[in-house]
Amino acid sequence: MRVIIVGGGIAGLSVAYFLERAAAEGRWHGEVLLIERERLLGGKITTVREDGFIVEGGPDSLLRAKLEGTSLLQDLGLEEELIFPQARTVYVLRRGRLHPIPEALLMLRPDPAAVWQARSLSWWGRLRALTEPWVPPRRGEGDESLAAFLRRRFGRAFAEGIAEPLMAGIHAGDPERLSMQALYPHLLALERNFGSIARGLRRGRSPGTSEAMFVSLRSGMGVLVERLAASLHRAHLVLGRMVIEIAPIPGEAPARYRVALDDGAILEADRVVLAVPAPEAARQIRAFAPSAAERLQEIPFASTAVITLAFRGDQIAHPLQGSGFLVPRGEPFPLTGCTWFSSKWPHRAPEGFVLLRAFLGWAGDPEAIAAEDPVLVQRATKALRPLLGLRGDPVRVWVHRWPQAMPQYTVGHLERLAAIERALRPFPGLLLVGASYRGVGIPDLIRQAHEVAKRLIDG
Ligand SMILES: Cc1cc2nc3c(=O)[nH]c(=O)nc-3n(C[C@H](O)[C@H](O)[C@H](O)COP(=O)(O)OP(=O)(O)OC[C@H]3O[C@@H](n4cnc5c(N)ncnc54)[C@H](O)[C@@H]3O)c2cc1C
């Protein structure tokens, strides 16, 4: 059996890895060909190492609670590379000032003491959040937006001032449009089963605050990609080639596929794994699966940019004791957040230097990253200058743009996925995997890849 994997981001690479492992253990006999458009593997995982700086263009960490991620790191022998945040306080911007978010609230655990310490909220806002256990659960089964859910349970002030920036920020999403069912089904289950999030978290086994929620890798997230690639001894990796079209080969049952590359090469495969973003998958299959392509195209994407700024320590007045700050929607501020990167993680900047990672752009603001790089750098520096007491210009900058790169799981996302699966039923050899579908975090993608590999192995 020949499997072609289109896309060498974490999703595609992980599928190749799980197939390779099954082949090495004699559980699967087949050939894997992975085709990646860029000359480098990793997709959104992009680590730059320059003169002692370790800069992340995309993800900087992964969630520990989802064990698929940490277990792959272990399998790849990356335990000695694991690093934990050395500063965990997250701040929120409110009327031009930074306020710490009490740690329990980072996990949306509305302990009374923690809610009371949330000084960015008014008295009334805090009192309203504390009434959550007495808010009756919602009737009805339909999907709901993140913003509607949070307002209903915790009140507007807590929703907009704390919970939304934490929960929608990761997706650069508009909380009024993001789907609860697709993104936070465990919170809906708590409401359903316990009548309240606070009560459910108290009764259930919720993680303690003594352990860090995220881990990273000493030499940067790129090590994960390098280790995955190095573990692929049997798979053929084709870099710098783009798949332009896929088509079932007529008259073959079960269906086999022809895969056309941009250099004119035509390859044949028994199975094709599309590990590319949904709009790209749609383009490749439109000719023979137009209704699946149409539904794939309906998944919206947001554009963002990560502006990393290096300063000498003596250029910054702020002590930067924390991991950074988030910006609620209503604040008149051009950034969506900023990570104090060299405070959050060890080994990120040479002695005497500081790295700041500023985020621009979200689903409601497609123009935010339209300007040229120097303009974006200036915008980020100007916004941070009064807040952090910056003097002079950054000594180094790195700009990473992510146009139309953050998938938005909007209300109805799960129904959309079900419709795509129905439309692809006549083509069982065609499999979709990646951040557009069932989870955007690295552990989610490793889990999806594992499921796809299992389907391939089970035939
Ligand atoms: C700024 C930013 C910060 C993030 N932070 C975190 C974080 O801290 N933690 C976390 O867990 N997640 C984070 N994420 C999310 C996570 O990084 C992504 O969801 C994940 O990396 C996506 O992986 P993927 O394999 O699905 O897609 P991609 O990484 O997009 O890979 C798809 C690959 O397909 C290739 N491709 C596309 N079209 C073709 C074609 N026609 N032919 C061949 N190849 C093609 C592309 O070049 C690309 O390499 C972040 C994302 C961004 C953008």
XYZ file of C-alpha atoms and ligand atoms in Angstrom:
512
model
C 0.000 0.000 0.000
C 1.276 3.424 -0.889
C 0.195 6.389 1.251
C 0.818 9.945 0.091
C 0.756 12.561 2.850
C 0.269 16.105 1.574
C 1.750 18.656 4.000
C 4.687 18.393 6.399
C 3.350 20.369 9.363
C 3.026 18.650 12.743
C -0.133 16.818 11.578
C 1.381 15.314 8.407
C 4.711 14.519 10.064
C 2.956 12.792 12.965
C 0.927 10.575 10.601
C 4.205 9.585 8.908
C 5.778 8.918 12.318
C 2.953 6.636 13.532
C 3.014 4.673 10.247
C 6.796 4.357 10.467
C 6.531 3.023 14.013
C 3.868 0.489 12.979
C 6.066 -0.626 10.069
C 9.110 -1.017 12.345
C 7.012 -3.158 14.709
C 5.741 -5.267 11.793
C 2.148 -4.048 12.261
C 1.926 -2.372 8.865
C 3.470 -2.955 5.458
C 3.354 0.006 3.167
C 5.199 2.874 1.611
C 4.901 6.511 2.747
C 5.583 9.550 0.608
C 5.282 12.956 2.274
C 5.098 16.008 0.027
C 5.768 19.462 1.494
C 5.491 22.712 -0.468
C 8.227 24.516 1.470
C 11.893 23.587 1.631
C 11.546 23.226 5.414
C 9.294 20.874 7.343
C 7.164 21.944 10.316
C 4.549 24.301 8.849
C 3.601 26.747 11.597
C 6.288 25.406 13.914
C 9.122 27.784 13.074
C 12.080 28.287 15.381
C 14.778 30.840 14.538
C 18.111 30.497 16.378
C 20.362 33.533 15.921
C 23.269 34.799 18.052
C 21.926 33.256 21.242
C 18.311 34.298 20.622
C 15.704 31.556 20.251
C 12.660 33.035 18.550
C 9.390 31.223 17.861
C 7.460 32.395 14.808
C 4.529 30.116 15.642
C 3.804 27.960 18.699
C 6.035 28.380 21.747
C 4.703 25.566 23.942
C 2.240 22.755 24.311
C -0.462 21.967 26.798
C 0.559 19.260 29.279
C -2.943 18.095 30.182
C -3.450 16.579 26.715
C -1.153 13.603 27.056
C -0.728 12.805 23.350
C 1.758 15.677 23.125
C 3.976 14.835 26.069
C 3.884 11.125 25.254
C 5.198 11.793 21.715
C 7.952 13.983 23.208
C 8.885 11.026 25.416
C 8.829 8.556 22.504
C 11.187 10.865 20.605
C 13.574 11.001 23.570
C 12.951 14.704 24.136
C 12.512 14.554 27.949
C 15.895 16.143 28.552
C 14.800 19.037 26.316
C 11.656 19.820 28.339
C 11.528 23.239 29.962
C 8.840 24.734 32.161
C 7.726 28.357 32.435
C 9.861 30.201 34.976
C 7.260 32.966 35.342
C 3.578 32.142 35.281
C 1.671 35.264 36.217
C -0.479 36.425 33.316
C -1.647 40.044 33.299
C -4.646 41.615 31.647
C -4.755 45.155 30.300
C -7.541 47.312 31.671
C -7.777 51.074 31.110
C -4.090 51.300 30.265
C -2.879 49.375 33.334
C -1.744 45.766 33.778
C -3.505 43.645 36.426
C -2.455 40.098 37.403
C -5.025 37.370 36.701
C -5.305 35.118 39.783
C -3.906 31.688 38.846
C -7.121 29.694 39.466
C -8.901 31.862 36.915
C -6.387 30.899 34.226
C -8.075 27.495 34.333
C -11.480 29.167 34.572
C -11.807 27.895 38.149
C -13.888 30.650 39.707
C -12.771 30.106 43.332
C -14.292 32.909 45.434
C -10.886 34.076 46.722
C -9.473 34.203 43.181
C -12.487 36.058 41.776
C -12.221 38.526 44.621
C -8.548 39.179 43.821
C -9.360 39.984 40.172
C -8.852 43.728 40.629
C -9.243 44.454 36.915
C -12.994 43.869 37.405
C -15.468 46.139 39.163
C -17.038 45.028 42.469
C -20.244 44.358 40.629
C -18.439 42.309 37.956
C -16.777 40.156 40.613
C -20.020 39.666 42.563
C -21.825 38.616 39.409
C -19.113 36.050 38.563
C -19.477 34.600 42.075
C -23.175 33.885 41.442
C -22.269 31.335 38.716
C -23.242 28.259 40.807
C -26.800 29.594 41.063
C -27.285 30.402 37.363
C -29.703 27.781 35.969
C -28.233 25.581 33.212
C -29.249 26.305 29.646
C -32.076 24.315 28.160
C -31.717 23.041 24.623
C -28.996 21.151 22.836
C -27.921 23.519 20.046
C -24.481 25.085 19.716
C -23.756 28.413 21.426
C -21.061 31.053 20.993
C -18.230 31.295 23.532
C -19.239 34.887 24.377
C -22.910 33.978 24.943
C -21.935 31.051 27.188
C -19.512 33.105 29.282
C -21.905 36.059 29.655
C -24.734 33.753 30.644
C -22.728 31.902 33.293
C -20.337 34.551 34.665
C -21.734 37.926 33.616
C -20.451 40.399 31.057
C -17.555 41.897 33.055
C -15.850 38.578 33.863
C -16.601 37.233 30.370
C -15.133 40.176 28.476
C -12.446 41.197 30.944
C -10.872 37.816 31.772
C -12.358 34.658 30.269
C -12.671 35.718 26.618
C -9.084 36.960 26.191
C -7.866 33.692 27.737
C -10.111 31.396 25.732
C -10.606 33.173 22.403
C -7.113 34.703 22.294
C -5.486 31.349 21.515
C -7.536 31.207 18.321
C -7.228 34.911 17.479
C -10.970 34.438 17.404
C -14.124 36.478 17.750
C -15.805 35.093 20.898
C -19.213 36.078 19.507
C -18.677 33.537 16.718
C -16.544 30.747 18.228
C -18.345 27.466 18.921
C -18.628 26.131 22.463
C -19.433 22.627 21.226
C -16.296 22.464 19.078
C -13.875 24.216 21.444
C -14.981 23.740 25.039
C -17.281 20.688 25.195
C -15.920 19.825 28.672
C -17.359 23.086 30.066
C -20.746 22.296 28.511
C -20.532 18.845 30.115
C -19.837 20.424 33.531
C -22.877 22.661 33.136
C -25.005 19.710 32.034
C -23.807 17.296 34.726
C -23.340 19.603 37.723
C -25.519 22.596 36.828
C -22.490 24.904 37.217
C -18.867 25.199 36.106
C -17.638 26.164 39.585
C -19.465 23.235 41.219
C -18.364 20.807 38.517
C -14.720 21.796 38.808
C -14.868 21.504 42.596
C -16.385 18.010 42.412
C -14.373 16.752 39.480
C -10.659 16.137 39.267
C -9.444 19.534 38.181
C -5.727 20.172 37.811
C -3.991 21.848 40.742
C -2.221 25.150 40.386
C 1.159 23.848 41.558
C 2.058 22.405 38.138
C 2.768 24.402 35.001
C 0.038 24.051 32.361
C 2.469 24.271 29.426
C 5.876 22.892 28.494
C 8.350 23.935 25.862
C 11.659 22.655 24.500
C 15.071 24.053 25.417
C 16.245 24.590 21.833
C 12.821 25.707 20.647
C 9.751 23.928 19.283
C 11.633 23.292 16.047
C 13.412 20.405 17.829
C 10.144 18.470 17.742
C 10.061 18.780 13.960
C 13.762 17.921 13.624
C 13.362 14.819 15.821
C 10.237 13.677 13.974
C 11.946 14.101 10.608
C 15.078 12.273 11.830
C 12.923 9.340 12.982
C 11.535 8.776 9.470
C 13.949 6.241 7.961
C 11.561 4.513 5.557
C 9.332 7.395 4.422
C 10.285 9.396 1.330
C 10.223 13.123 1.977
C 9.726 15.401 -1.028
C 10.382 19.046 -0.099
C 9.792 22.181 -2.144
C 7.048 20.533 -4.231
C 3.400 21.450 -4.157
C 0.434 19.161 -4.756
C -1.898 20.922 -7.155
C -4.625 18.360 -7.733
C -5.833 14.967 -6.641
C -8.186 12.745 -8.644
C -9.541 9.210 -8.253
C -8.201 6.889 -10.988
C -11.222 5.937 -13.125
C -12.326 2.317 -13.124
C -10.281 1.235 -10.123
C -12.123 -0.403 -7.228
C -11.324 0.210 -4.451
C -10.504 3.726 -5.570
C -6.881 4.688 -6.015
C -5.704 8.259 -6.533
C -3.563 10.271 -8.880
C -1.667 13.148 -7.249
C -0.394 15.938 -9.504
C 2.610 18.026 -8.418
C 3.565 21.522 -9.559
C 6.599 20.200 -11.494
C 4.347 18.091 -13.735
C 4.983 14.795 -11.923
C 1.980 12.506 -11.481
C 2.106 10.033 -8.589
C -0.287 7.223 -7.733
C -1.450 6.240 -4.261
C -3.833 3.859 -2.514
C -4.510 6.398 0.221
C -4.040 10.163 0.366
C -3.803 12.056 3.658
C -4.533 15.743 3.244
C -2.605 17.403 6.104
C -3.006 20.931 4.728
C -5.352 23.754 5.819
C -9.007 23.313 4.743
C -9.012 25.862 1.860
C -5.964 24.128 0.338
C -7.607 20.705 0.728
C -10.722 22.146 -0.951
C -8.689 23.326 -3.963
C -7.127 19.889 -4.422
C -10.377 17.878 -4.394
C -12.854 20.364 -5.897
C -12.958 18.706 -9.343
C -14.308 15.377 -8.096
C -15.789 16.215 -4.651
C -17.334 19.682 -5.099
C -19.742 19.545 -2.165
C -16.990 18.496 0.292
C -14.825 21.281 -1.154
C -17.605 23.804 -0.671
C -18.060 22.887 3.009
C -14.271 22.921 3.553
C -14.197 26.420 2.102
C -16.808 27.564 4.652
C -14.338 27.226 7.546
C -13.167 30.808 8.166
C -9.565 31.758 8.971
C -8.029 34.719 10.804
C -4.761 36.487 10.000
C -2.199 37.298 12.679
C 1.402 38.388 13.004
C 3.995 37.749 15.686
C 6.449 40.615 16.169
C 9.428 39.610 18.292
C 11.461 42.504 19.686
C 14.861 42.256 21.401
C 15.918 45.010 23.805
C 18.896 45.404 26.091
C 17.775 44.940 29.689
C 18.659 48.572 30.501
C 16.147 49.786 27.877
C 13.167 48.443 29.858
C 11.900 49.976 33.109
C 9.229 47.324 33.792
C 10.426 44.327 35.881
C 8.606 41.881 33.516
C 7.837 39.509 36.390
C 5.332 37.311 34.644
C 4.715 35.599 31.352
C 3.030 38.541 29.627
C -0.366 40.136 29.194
C -3.632 39.741 27.304
C -5.824 42.462 25.872
C -9.641 42.246 26.155
C -11.620 43.118 23.011
C -12.934 46.409 24.290
C -9.512 47.929 25.144
C -8.314 50.553 22.666
C -4.905 48.910 22.121
C -3.413 47.710 18.824
C -2.023 44.390 20.135
C -4.022 41.337 21.204
C -1.336 40.414 23.716
C 2.370 40.279 24.458
C 4.494 37.471 25.873
C 7.507 38.487 27.972
C 9.293 35.709 26.231
C 12.651 35.725 28.012
C 10.892 35.985 31.399
C 8.472 33.161 30.591
C 11.024 30.640 29.284
C 14.681 30.105 30.189
C 17.435 30.201 27.505
C 15.573 32.450 25.052
C 17.883 35.498 24.974
C 21.590 36.006 25.671
C 22.582 37.474 29.054
C 21.634 41.145 29.309
C 18.892 41.000 26.625
C 15.121 40.730 26.776
C 12.728 39.277 24.190
C 9.137 40.485 23.841
C 6.636 38.716 21.577
C 3.783 40.970 20.460
C 0.651 39.631 18.748
C -1.295 41.545 16.133
C -4.551 40.695 14.395
C -7.649 38.674 15.153
C -10.731 37.370 13.358
C -12.585 40.679 13.692
C -9.758 42.779 12.264
C -8.478 41.468 8.913
C -6.599 44.746 8.224
C -4.411 44.505 11.344
C -1.494 42.863 9.539
C -1.900 44.537 6.144
C 0.990 47.019 6.591
C 4.687 46.479 5.754
C 7.006 44.869 8.325
C 8.598 48.132 9.604
C 5.131 49.589 10.204
C 4.076 46.546 12.231
C 7.310 46.737 14.260
C 6.747 50.425 14.923
C 3.114 49.814 15.895
C 4.118 47.131 18.402
C 6.991 49.188 19.860
C 4.868 52.325 20.180
C 2.077 50.422 21.959
C 4.474 48.768 24.413
C 6.648 51.848 25.097
C 4.511 53.569 27.773
C 3.246 50.314 29.264
C 6.667 48.720 29.813
C 8.794 51.872 30.001
C 10.772 51.132 26.817
C 13.676 53.452 25.899
C 15.002 53.633 22.356
C 14.431 51.179 19.536
C 14.648 47.397 19.641
C 18.139 46.083 18.880
C 16.753 43.179 16.790
C 13.325 42.369 15.362
C 11.731 39.328 13.755
C 8.361 39.468 11.971
C 6.334 36.320 11.340
C 3.127 36.782 9.395
C 0.332 34.255 9.394
C -2.190 35.368 6.750
C -5.421 33.360 6.823
C -3.708 30.834 9.073
C -5.777 30.510 12.250
C -8.846 28.290 11.672
C -12.001 29.582 13.323
C -14.273 26.935 14.806
C -17.408 29.018 14.529
C -20.873 28.028 15.802
C -21.968 24.956 13.821
C -18.367 23.765 13.222
C -19.121 20.167 14.260
C -22.107 19.987 11.894
C -19.903 21.344 9.109
C -17.352 18.587 9.806
C -20.102 15.945 9.768
C -21.277 17.259 6.364
C -17.691 17.112 5.021
C -17.327 13.527 6.248
C -20.634 12.574 4.601
C -19.576 14.188 1.319
C -16.250 12.281 1.391
C -17.832 8.882 2.115
C -17.552 7.756 -1.544
C -13.760 8.335 -1.265
C -12.681 6.269 1.758
C -9.042 6.427 0.700
C -8.984 10.185 1.234
C -8.311 11.319 4.803
C -8.263 14.817 6.308
C -6.118 15.836 9.255
C -4.937 19.168 10.646
C -5.763 22.251 12.630
C -8.835 23.072 10.531
C -10.841 20.213 12.019
C -10.734 18.855 15.562
C -8.320 20.908 17.646
C -5.602 23.446 16.808
C -3.115 22.692 19.604
C -0.072 20.518 18.929
C -1.362 17.661 21.181
C -4.743 17.780 19.350
C -2.944 17.385 16.034
C -0.835 14.493 17.314
C -4.053 12.830 18.518
C -5.750 13.361 15.114
C -2.666 12.014 13.350
C -2.687 8.930 15.563
C -6.343 8.282 14.682
C -5.649 8.680 10.950
C -2.631 6.355 11.141
C -4.771 3.776 12.971
C -7.392 3.922 10.210
C -4.669 3.373 7.614
C -3.147 0.481 9.566
C -6.540 -1.165 10.182
C -7.170 -0.930 6.425
C 1.350 32.376 15.943
C 0.864 31.026 16.359
C 1.053 30.606 17.668
C 0.617 29.349 18.066
N 0.859 28.946 19.341
C 0.582 27.672 19.708
C 1.056 27.147 20.938
O 1.757 27.831 21.705
N 0.755 25.857 21.249
C 0.045 25.044 20.388
O -0.192 23.868 20.717
N -0.388 25.506 19.182
C -0.134 26.790 18.821
N -0.512 27.251 17.588
C -1.283 26.364 16.700
C -0.413 25.318 16.014
O 0.866 25.826 15.806
C -1.009 24.928 14.661
O -2.374 24.617 14.808
C -0.287 23.723 14.064
O 1.103 23.924 14.007
C -0.859 23.442 12.677
O -0.301 22.242 12.205
P -0.837 21.553 10.865
O 0.071 20.410 10.575
O -2.299 21.266 10.986
O -0.750 22.675 9.745
P 0.481 23.520 9.168
O 1.505 23.731 10.197
O -0.154 24.685 8.511
O 1.107 22.551 8.070
C 0.546 22.406 6.784
C 1.691 22.178 5.823
O 1.164 21.909 4.524
C 2.000 22.524 3.566
N 1.209 22.680 2.343
C 0.159 23.514 2.140
N -0.319 23.353 0.891
C 0.435 22.390 0.307
C 0.400 21.768 -0.975
N -0.501 22.109 -1.905
N 1.326 20.820 -1.268
C 2.247 20.445 -0.331
N 2.316 21.006 0.904
C 1.406 21.958 1.216
C 2.382 23.840 4.221
O 3.537 24.387 3.627
C 2.597 23.402 5.670
O 3.921 23.028 5.931
C -0.068 28.493 17.146
C -0.268 28.922 15.829
C 0.207 30.159 15.423
C 0.026 30.589 13.992
